[in-house]
PDB file of C-alpha atoms in Angstrom:
ATOM      1  CA  UNK W 351       8.520  17.386  -5.707  1.00  0.00           C
ATOM      2  CA  UNK W 352       7.576  13.777  -6.219  1.00  0.00           C
ATOM      3  CA  UNK W 353       4.127  13.370  -7.695  1.00  0.00           C
ATOM      4  CA  UNK W 354       2.105  10.365  -8.790  1.00  0.00           C
ATOM      5  CA  UNK W 355      -1.221  10.879 -10.528  1.00  0.00           C
ATOM      6  CA  UNK W 356      -3.541   7.993 -11.301  1.00  0.00           C
ATOM      7  CA  UNK W 357      -6.272   8.025 -13.919  1.00  0.00           C
ATOM      8  CA  UNK W 358      -8.454   5.683 -15.908  1.00  0.00           C
ATOM      9  CA  UNK W 359     -10.926   4.626 -13.259  1.00  0.00           C
ATOM     10  CA  UNK W 360     -14.639   4.468 -13.879  1.00  0.00           C
ATOM     11  CA  UNK W 361     -17.673   2.236 -13.949  1.00  0.00           C
ATOM     12  CA  UNK W 362     -17.367  -0.990 -15.902  1.00  0.00           C
ATOM     13  CA  UNK W 363     -19.468  -4.121 -16.241  1.00  0.00           C
ATOM     14  CA  UNK W 364     -18.266  -7.461 -14.899  1.00  0.00           C
ATOM     15  CA  UNK W 365     -16.134  -9.309 -17.399  1.00  0.00           C
ATOM     16  CA  UNK W 366     -14.990  -6.155 -19.152  1.00  0.00           C
ATOM     17  CA  UNK W 367     -11.558  -4.508 -19.176  1.00  0.00           C
ATOM     18  CA  UNK W 368     -10.055  -1.256 -17.975  1.00  0.00           C
ATOM     19  CA  UNK W 369      -6.586   0.264 -18.072  1.00  0.00           C
ATOM     20  CA  UNK W 370      -5.306   2.463 -15.276  1.00  0.00           C
ATOM     21  CA  UNK W 371      -2.417   4.870 -15.674  1.00  0.00           C
ATOM     22  CA  UNK W 372      -0.084   6.478 -13.157  1.00  0.00           C
ATOM     23  CA  UNK W 373       1.977   9.420 -14.359  1.00  0.00           C
ATOM     24  CA  UNK W 374       5.070  10.177 -12.308  1.00  0.00           C
ATOM     25  CA  UNK W 375       7.103  13.355 -11.977  1.00  0.00           C
ATOM     26  CA  UNK W 376       9.767  14.857  -9.756  1.00  0.00           C
ATOM     27  CA  UNK W 377      12.095  11.857  -9.644  1.00  0.00           C
ATOM     28  CA  UNK W 378      14.062   9.481 -11.877  1.00  0.00           C
ATOM     29  CA  UNK W 379      11.207   7.183 -12.809  1.00  0.00           C
ATOM     30  CA  UNK W 380      13.186   4.242 -14.176  1.00  0.00           C
ATOM     31  CA  UNK W 381      15.248   4.008 -11.001  1.00  0.00           C
ATOM     32  CA  UNK W 382      12.277   3.038  -8.908  1.00  0.00           C
ATOM     33  CA  UNK W 383      10.158  -0.020  -8.325  1.00  0.00           C
ATOM     34  CA  UNK W 384       6.454   0.905  -8.431  1.00  0.00           C
ATOM     35  CA  UNK W 385       3.496  -0.854  -6.828  1.00  0.00           C
ATOM     36  CA  UNK W 386      -0.268  -0.894  -7.281  1.00  0.00           C
ATOM     37  CA  UNK W 387      -2.299  -1.093  -4.074  1.00  0.00           C
ATOM     38  CA  UNK W 388      -6.081  -1.033  -3.774  1.00  0.00           C
ATOM     39  CA  UNK W 389      -8.719  -0.448  -1.129  1.00  0.00           C
ATOM     40  CA  UNK W 390     -12.200  -1.863  -1.551  1.00  0.00           C
ATOM     41  CA  UNK W 391     -15.090   0.000   0.099  1.00  0.00           C
ATOM     42  CA  UNK W 392     -14.993  -0.525   3.837  1.00  0.00           C
ATOM     43  CA  UNK W 393     -11.924  -2.758   3.596  1.00  0.00           C
ATOM     44  CA  UNK W 394      -8.221  -2.437   4.264  1.00  0.00           C
ATOM     45  CA  UNK W 395      -5.328  -1.932   1.905  1.00  0.00           C
ATOM     46  CA  UNK W 396      -4.604  -4.798  -0.477  1.00  0.00           C
ATOM     47  CA  UNK W 397      -1.343  -5.150  -2.355  1.00  0.00           C
ATOM     48  CA  UNK W 398      -1.986  -5.791  -6.066  1.00  0.00           C
ATOM     49  CA  UNK W 399       1.201  -5.830  -8.137  1.00  0.00           C
ATOM     50  CA  UNK W 400       4.761  -4.570  -8.443  1.00  0.00           C
ATOM     51  CA  UNK W 401       7.147  -3.899 -11.321  1.00  0.00           C
ATOM     52  CA  UNK W 402      10.883  -3.353 -11.350  1.00  0.00           C
ATOM     53  CA  UNK W 403      12.465  -0.162 -12.632  1.00  0.00           C
ATOM     54  CA  UNK W 404      13.334  -1.668 -16.011  1.00  0.00           C
ATOM     55  CA  UNK W 405       9.981  -3.427 -16.293  1.00  0.00           C
ATOM     56  CA  UNK W 406      11.411  -6.931 -16.534  1.00  0.00           C
ATOM     57  CA  UNK W 407      10.346  -8.262 -13.133  1.00  0.00           C
ATOM     58  CA  UNK W 408       6.698  -8.340 -12.105  1.00  0.00           C
ATOM     59  CA  UNK W 409       4.744  -9.934  -9.298  1.00  0.00           C
ATOM     60  CA  UNK W 410       1.028 -10.156  -8.638  1.00  0.00           C
ATOM     61  CA  UNK W 411      -1.378 -10.904  -5.835  1.00  0.00           C
ATOM     62  CA  UNK W 412      -3.112 -14.250  -6.265  1.00  0.00           C
ATOM     63  CA  UNK W 413      -6.449 -12.438  -6.456  1.00  0.00           C
ATOM     64  CA  UNK W 414      -5.485 -10.745  -9.735  1.00  0.00           C
ATOM     65  CA  UNK W 415      -2.936 -13.133 -11.229  1.00  0.00           C
ATOM     66  CA  UNK W 416      -3.797 -14.041 -14.806  1.00  0.00           C
ATOM     67  CA  UNK W 417      -6.287 -11.167 -15.114  1.00  0.00           C
ATOM     68  CA  UNK W 418      -4.218  -8.025 -14.385  1.00  0.00           C
ATOM     69  CA  UNK W 419      -0.986  -6.963 -16.098  1.00  0.00           C
ATOM     70  CA  UNK W 420       1.375  -4.325 -14.789  1.00  0.00           C
ATOM     71  CA  UNK W 421       3.605  -2.517 -17.281  1.00  0.00           C
ATOM     72  CA  UNK W 422       5.533   0.711 -17.517  1.00  0.00           C
ATOM     73  CA  UNK W 423       6.733   3.077 -20.221  1.00  0.00           C
ATOM     74  CA  UNK W 424       9.842   4.736 -18.844  1.00  0.00           C
ATOM     75  CA  UNK W 425      10.004   7.106 -21.811  1.00  0.00           C
ATOM     76  CA  UNK W 426       6.668   8.510 -20.672  1.00  0.00           C
ATOM     77  CA  UNK W 427       7.217   8.212 -16.914  1.00  0.00           C
ATOM     78  CA  UNK W 428       4.009   6.208 -16.813  1.00  0.00           C
ATOM     79  CA  UNK W 429       2.897   3.040 -15.048  1.00  0.00           C
ATOM     80  CA  UNK W 430      -0.077   1.018 -16.231  1.00  0.00           C
ATOM     81  CA  UNK W 431      -2.421  -1.605 -14.861  1.00  0.00           C
ATOM     82  CA  UNK W 432      -4.341  -3.499 -17.500  1.00  0.00           C
ATOM     83  CA  UNK W 433      -7.328  -5.126 -15.821  1.00  0.00           C
ATOM     84  CA  UNK W 434      -9.217  -7.851 -17.675  1.00  0.00           C
ATOM     85  CA  UNK W 435     -12.128 -10.099 -16.712  1.00  0.00           C
ATOM     86  CA  UNK W 436     -13.106  -7.634 -14.039  1.00  0.00           C
ATOM     87  CA  UNK W 437     -15.166  -8.867 -11.122  1.00  0.00           C
ATOM     88  CA  UNK W 438     -17.458  -7.074  -8.703  1.00  0.00           C
ATOM     89  CA  UNK W 439     -14.819  -7.796  -6.040  1.00  0.00           C
ATOM     90  CA  UNK W 440     -12.306  -5.658  -7.966  1.00  0.00           C
ATOM     91  CA  UNK W 441     -14.284  -2.540  -7.037  1.00  0.00           C
ATOM     92  CA  UNK W 442     -11.813  -0.340  -5.170  1.00  0.00           C
ATOM     93  CA  UNK W 443      -9.712   2.782  -5.139  1.00  0.00           C
ATOM     94  CA  UNK W 444      -6.449   1.934  -6.885  1.00  0.00           C
ATOM     95  CA  UNK W 445      -3.238   3.648  -5.770  1.00  0.00           C
ATOM     96  CA  UNK W 446       0.180   3.621  -7.346  1.00  0.00           C
ATOM     97  CA  UNK W 447       3.072   3.928  -4.914  1.00  0.00           C
ATOM     98  CA  UNK W 448       6.782   4.462  -5.358  1.00  0.00           C
ATOM     99  CA  UNK W 449       9.174   2.178  -3.547  1.00  0.00           C
ATOM    100  CA  UNK W 450      12.006   4.158  -2.053  1.00  0.00           C
ATOM    101  CA  UNK W 451      12.618   3.393   1.580  1.00  0.00           C
ATOM    102  CA  UNK W 452       9.229   1.805   2.040  1.00  0.00           C
ATOM    103  CA  UNK W 453       6.364   2.961  -0.171  1.00  0.00           C
ATOM    104  CA  UNK W 454       7.345   6.558   0.319  1.00  0.00           C
ATOM    105  CA  UNK W 455       5.135   8.358  -2.182  1.00  0.00           C
ATOM    106  CA  UNK W 456       1.566   7.570  -3.185  1.00  0.00           C
ATOM    107  CA  UNK W 457      -0.912   8.925  -5.661  1.00  0.00           C
ATOM    108  CA  UNK W 458      -4.368  10.045  -4.606  1.00  0.00           C
ATOM    109  CA  UNK W 459      -5.989   7.016  -6.202  1.00  0.00           C
ATOM    110  CA  UNK W 460      -8.525   6.338  -8.930  1.00  0.00           C
ATOM    111  CA  UNK W 461     -11.877   4.677  -8.285  1.00  0.00           C
ATOM    112  CA  UNK W 462     -12.892   1.568 -10.197  1.00  0.00           C
ATOM    113  CA  UNK W 463     -16.475   0.361  -9.863  1.00  0.00           C
ATOM    114  CA  UNK W 464     -17.370  -2.988 -11.359  1.00  0.00           C
ATOM    115  CA  UNK W 465     -21.125  -3.270 -11.580  1.00  0.00           C
ATOM    116  CA  UNK W 466     -23.800  -4.437 -13.936  1.00  0.00           C
TER     117      UNK W 466
ATOM    118  CA  UNK O  70      -8.182 -13.187   6.099  1.00  0.00           C
ATOM    119  CA  UNK O  71      -4.946 -11.196   5.925  1.00  0.00           C
ATOM    120  CA  UNK O  72      -1.543 -12.878   5.937  1.00  0.00           C
ATOM    121  CA  UNK O  73      -0.394 -10.355   8.528  1.00  0.00           C
ATOM    122  CA  UNK O  74      -2.540 -10.106  11.652  1.00  0.00           C
ATOM    123  CA  UNK O  75      -3.325  -6.801  13.320  1.00  0.00           C
ATOM    124  CA  UNK O  76      -5.847  -5.988  16.043  1.00  0.00           C
ATOM    125  CA  UNK O  77      -8.952  -4.437  14.450  1.00  0.00           C
ATOM    126  CA  UNK O  78      -8.955  -1.501  16.815  1.00  0.00           C
ATOM    127  CA  UNK O  79      -7.064   0.186  19.621  1.00  0.00           C
ATOM    128  CA  UNK O  80      -7.904   3.243  21.674  1.00  0.00           C
ATOM    129  CA  UNK O  81      -6.295   5.512  24.215  1.00  0.00           C
ATOM    130  CA  UNK O  82      -6.673   8.983  25.660  1.00  0.00           C
ATOM    131  CA  UNK O  83      -4.905  12.076  24.326  1.00  0.00           C
ATOM    132  CA  UNK O  84      -1.330  12.223  25.541  1.00  0.00           C
ATOM    133  CA  UNK O  85      -1.175   8.504  26.206  1.00  0.00           C
ATOM    134  CA  UNK O  86       0.759   5.799  24.377  1.00  0.00           C
ATOM    135  CA  UNK O  87      -0.545   3.002  22.188  1.00  0.00           C
ATOM    136  CA  UNK O  88       1.052   0.058  20.439  1.00  0.00           C
ATOM    137  CA  UNK O  89      -0.210  -1.784  17.376  1.00  0.00           C
ATOM    138  CA  UNK O  90       1.008  -5.289  16.696  1.00  0.00           C
ATOM    139  CA  UNK O  91       1.521  -7.032  13.368  1.00  0.00           C
ATOM    140  CA  UNK O  92       2.020 -10.777  13.440  1.00  0.00           C
ATOM    141  CA  UNK O  93       3.262 -12.824  10.532  1.00  0.00           C
ATOM    142  CA  UNK O  94       5.558 -15.739   9.771  1.00  0.00           C
ATOM    143  CA  UNK O  95       9.050 -16.624   8.689  1.00  0.00           C
ATOM    144  CA  UNK O  96       8.077 -16.179   5.051  1.00  0.00           C
ATOM    145  CA  UNK O  97       7.267 -12.503   5.551  1.00  0.00           C
ATOM    146  CA  UNK O  98       8.089 -10.547   8.708  1.00  0.00           C
ATOM    147  CA  UNK O  99      10.607 -13.099   9.893  1.00  0.00           C
ATOM    148  CA  UNK O 100      12.882 -12.530   6.917  1.00  0.00           C
ATOM    149  CA  UNK O 101      11.928  -9.186   5.445  1.00  0.00           C
ATOM    150  CA  UNK O 102      11.559  -5.569   6.423  1.00  0.00           C
ATOM    151  CA  UNK O 103       8.297  -4.212   7.765  1.00  0.00           C
ATOM    152  CA  UNK O 104       6.852  -0.812   6.958  1.00  0.00           C
ATOM    153  CA  UNK O 105       3.914   0.997   8.527  1.00  0.00           C
ATOM    154  CA  UNK O 106       1.348   3.326   6.979  1.00  0.00           C
ATOM    155  CA  UNK O 107      -1.236   5.771   8.288  1.00  0.00           C
ATOM    156  CA  UNK O 108      -4.392   6.046   6.220  1.00  0.00           C
ATOM    157  CA  UNK O 109      -7.133   8.607   6.547  1.00  0.00           C
ATOM    158  CA  UNK O 110     -10.316   8.304   4.490  1.00  0.00           C
ATOM    159  CA  UNK O 111     -10.131   9.695   0.971  1.00  0.00           C
ATOM    160  CA  UNK O 112      -6.409  10.406   1.250  1.00  0.00           C
ATOM    161  CA  UNK O 113      -3.237   8.717   0.111  1.00  0.00           C
ATOM    162  CA  UNK O 114      -1.653   6.411   2.684  1.00  0.00           C
ATOM    163  CA  UNK O 115       1.355   7.930   4.448  1.00  0.00           C
ATOM    164  CA  UNK O 116       4.590   6.111   5.238  1.00  0.00           C
ATOM    165  CA  UNK O 117       5.389   6.244   8.953  1.00  0.00           C
ATOM    166  CA  UNK O 118       8.082   3.602   9.420  1.00  0.00           C
ATOM    167  CA  UNK O 119      10.294   1.706   6.982  1.00  0.00           C
ATOM    168  CA  UNK O 120      12.886  -1.036   7.418  1.00  0.00           C
ATOM    169  CA  UNK O 121      11.262  -2.055  10.715  1.00  0.00           C
ATOM    170  CA  UNK O 122      12.280   0.937  12.777  1.00  0.00           C
ATOM    171  CA  UNK O 123      13.302   3.910  10.628  1.00  0.00           C
ATOM    172  CA  UNK O 124      11.326   7.107  10.319  1.00  0.00           C
ATOM    173  CA  UNK O 125      11.192   9.100   7.072  1.00  0.00           C
ATOM    174  CA  UNK O 126      12.048  12.749   7.360  1.00  0.00           C
ATOM    175  CA  UNK O 127       9.101  14.732   8.617  1.00  0.00           C
ATOM    176  CA  UNK O 128       7.633  11.930  10.724  1.00  0.00           C
ATOM    177  CA  UNK O 129       7.777  12.936  14.403  1.00  0.00           C
ATOM    178  CA  UNK O 130       9.625  10.759  16.873  1.00  0.00           C
ATOM    179  CA  UNK O 131       6.304  10.062  18.591  1.00  0.00           C
ATOM    180  CA  UNK O 132       6.069   7.259  16.044  1.00  0.00           C
ATOM    181  CA  UNK O 133       8.374   4.264  16.468  1.00  0.00           C
ATOM    182  CA  UNK O 134       8.705   0.785  15.043  1.00  0.00           C
ATOM    183  CA  UNK O 135      10.259  -2.448  16.199  1.00  0.00           C
ATOM    184  CA  UNK O 136      10.491  -6.051  15.084  1.00  0.00           C
ATOM    185  CA  UNK O 137      11.153  -9.272  16.916  1.00  0.00           C
ATOM    186  CA  UNK O 138      11.054 -12.620  15.177  1.00  0.00           C
ATOM    187  CA  UNK O 139       7.856 -12.842  13.165  1.00  0.00           C
ATOM    188  CA  UNK O 140       6.120  -9.873  14.778  1.00  0.00           C
ATOM    189  CA  UNK O 141       6.392  -6.124  14.444  1.00  0.00           C
ATOM    190  CA  UNK O 142       5.044  -3.290  16.531  1.00  0.00           C
ATOM    191  CA  UNK O 143       4.168   0.327  15.858  1.00  0.00           C
ATOM    192  CA  UNK O 144       4.255   2.616  18.855  1.00  0.00           C
ATOM    193  CA  UNK O 145       2.682   6.048  19.093  1.00  0.00           C
ATOM    194  CA  UNK O 146       3.289   8.273  22.100  1.00  0.00           C
ATOM    195  CA  UNK O 147       1.759  11.603  23.055  1.00  0.00           C
ATOM    196  CA  UNK O 148      -1.452  10.708  21.244  1.00  0.00           C
ATOM    197  CA  UNK O 149      -3.260  13.519  19.476  1.00  0.00           C
ATOM    198  CA  UNK O 150      -6.767  13.608  18.029  1.00  0.00           C
ATOM    199  CA  UNK O 151      -5.139  14.022  14.637  1.00  0.00           C
ATOM    200  CA  UNK O 152      -3.637  10.542  15.009  1.00  0.00           C
ATOM    201  CA  UNK O 153      -7.079   8.979  14.604  1.00  0.00           C
ATOM    202  CA  UNK O 154      -6.708   6.902  11.466  1.00  0.00           C
ATOM    203  CA  UNK O 155      -6.262   3.385  10.168  1.00  0.00           C
ATOM    204  CA  UNK O 156      -2.772   1.904  10.471  1.00  0.00           C
ATOM    205  CA  UNK O 157      -1.391  -0.868   8.254  1.00  0.00           C
ATOM    206  CA  UNK O 158       1.761  -2.962   8.302  1.00  0.00           C
ATOM    207  CA  UNK O 159       3.327  -4.236   5.092  1.00  0.00           C
ATOM    208  CA  UNK O 160       5.975  -6.837   4.341  1.00  0.00           C
ATOM    209  CA  UNK O 161       7.151  -8.883   1.385  1.00  0.00           C
ATOM    210  CA  UNK O 162       6.219 -12.559   1.500  1.00  0.00           C
ATOM    211  CA  UNK O 163       8.863 -14.859   0.020  1.00  0.00           C
ATOM    212  CA  UNK O 164       6.506 -17.839  -0.335  1.00  0.00           C
ATOM    213  CA  UNK O 165       3.822 -15.847  -2.149  1.00  0.00           C
ATOM    214  CA  UNK O 166       6.288 -13.634  -4.025  1.00  0.00           C
ATOM    215  CA  UNK O 167       3.891 -10.842  -3.166  1.00  0.00           C
ATOM    216  CA  UNK O 168       3.480  -7.942  -0.826  1.00  0.00           C
ATOM    217  CA  UNK O 169       1.161  -8.518   2.098  1.00  0.00           C
ATOM    218  CA  UNK O 170      -0.633  -5.969   4.239  1.00  0.00           C
ATOM    219  CA  UNK O 171      -2.043  -6.444   7.675  1.00  0.00           C
ATOM    220  CA  UNK O 172      -5.802  -6.116   7.972  1.00  0.00           C
ATOM    221  CA  UNK O 173      -5.452  -2.666   9.462  1.00  0.00           C
ATOM    222  CA  UNK O 174      -6.004  -1.219  12.930  1.00  0.00           C
ATOM    223  CA  UNK O 175      -8.362   1.651  13.613  1.00  0.00           C
ATOM    224  CA  UNK O 176      -6.941   4.012  16.222  1.00  0.00           C
ATOM    225  CA  UNK O 177      -9.409   5.990  18.303  1.00  0.00           C
ATOM    226  CA  UNK O 178      -8.142   8.790  20.499  1.00  0.00           C
ATOM    227  CA  UNK O 179     -10.793   9.077  23.163  1.00  0.00           C
TER     228      UNK O 179
END
């Protein structure tokens, strides 16, 4: 079955960097667009970034543009989110989600806490 | 302030029907598909509706979606206590070149 497993979250100081990973299984990874979505404490879902199946097309939310980079390694069935210049407002649970018909499969999320 | 506007909360009694609206613009809902998600705390969001009005396999027909112009609506009939959750709409925004979620609607089944 389709599975997405995020990792890499943790506690980090403002201004520092963190890289999240999302390992996929159970489907043809490079055939699917993948998104990152986050949820800050007590807030709603916020779309973060998306990458095409071949990794050539990427889009970002304005709130992370220039600081976050989405990439993928199709040979490893893995999606990444490189997060630089982290801010307190980036504190959230980060989900990766597969785009099939809608975002049809999601990981359980990884928690990122940005705090001094 | 979300690009897509949803009511913060809705409520209804078990067995009743509720609708949740999602209002946007021509740059998002007006020209792109809408999907809907159910989110319970500490769980992964769950796709309920895609392409405005289609249900994935396994989603009961109590859940329905529709779109008209720059607004979309999620309908839930035969409400159950297990339907208590937050519901979000999502669409692509052509002007932002980004996905945009609604602010979310908390459903309470009284």
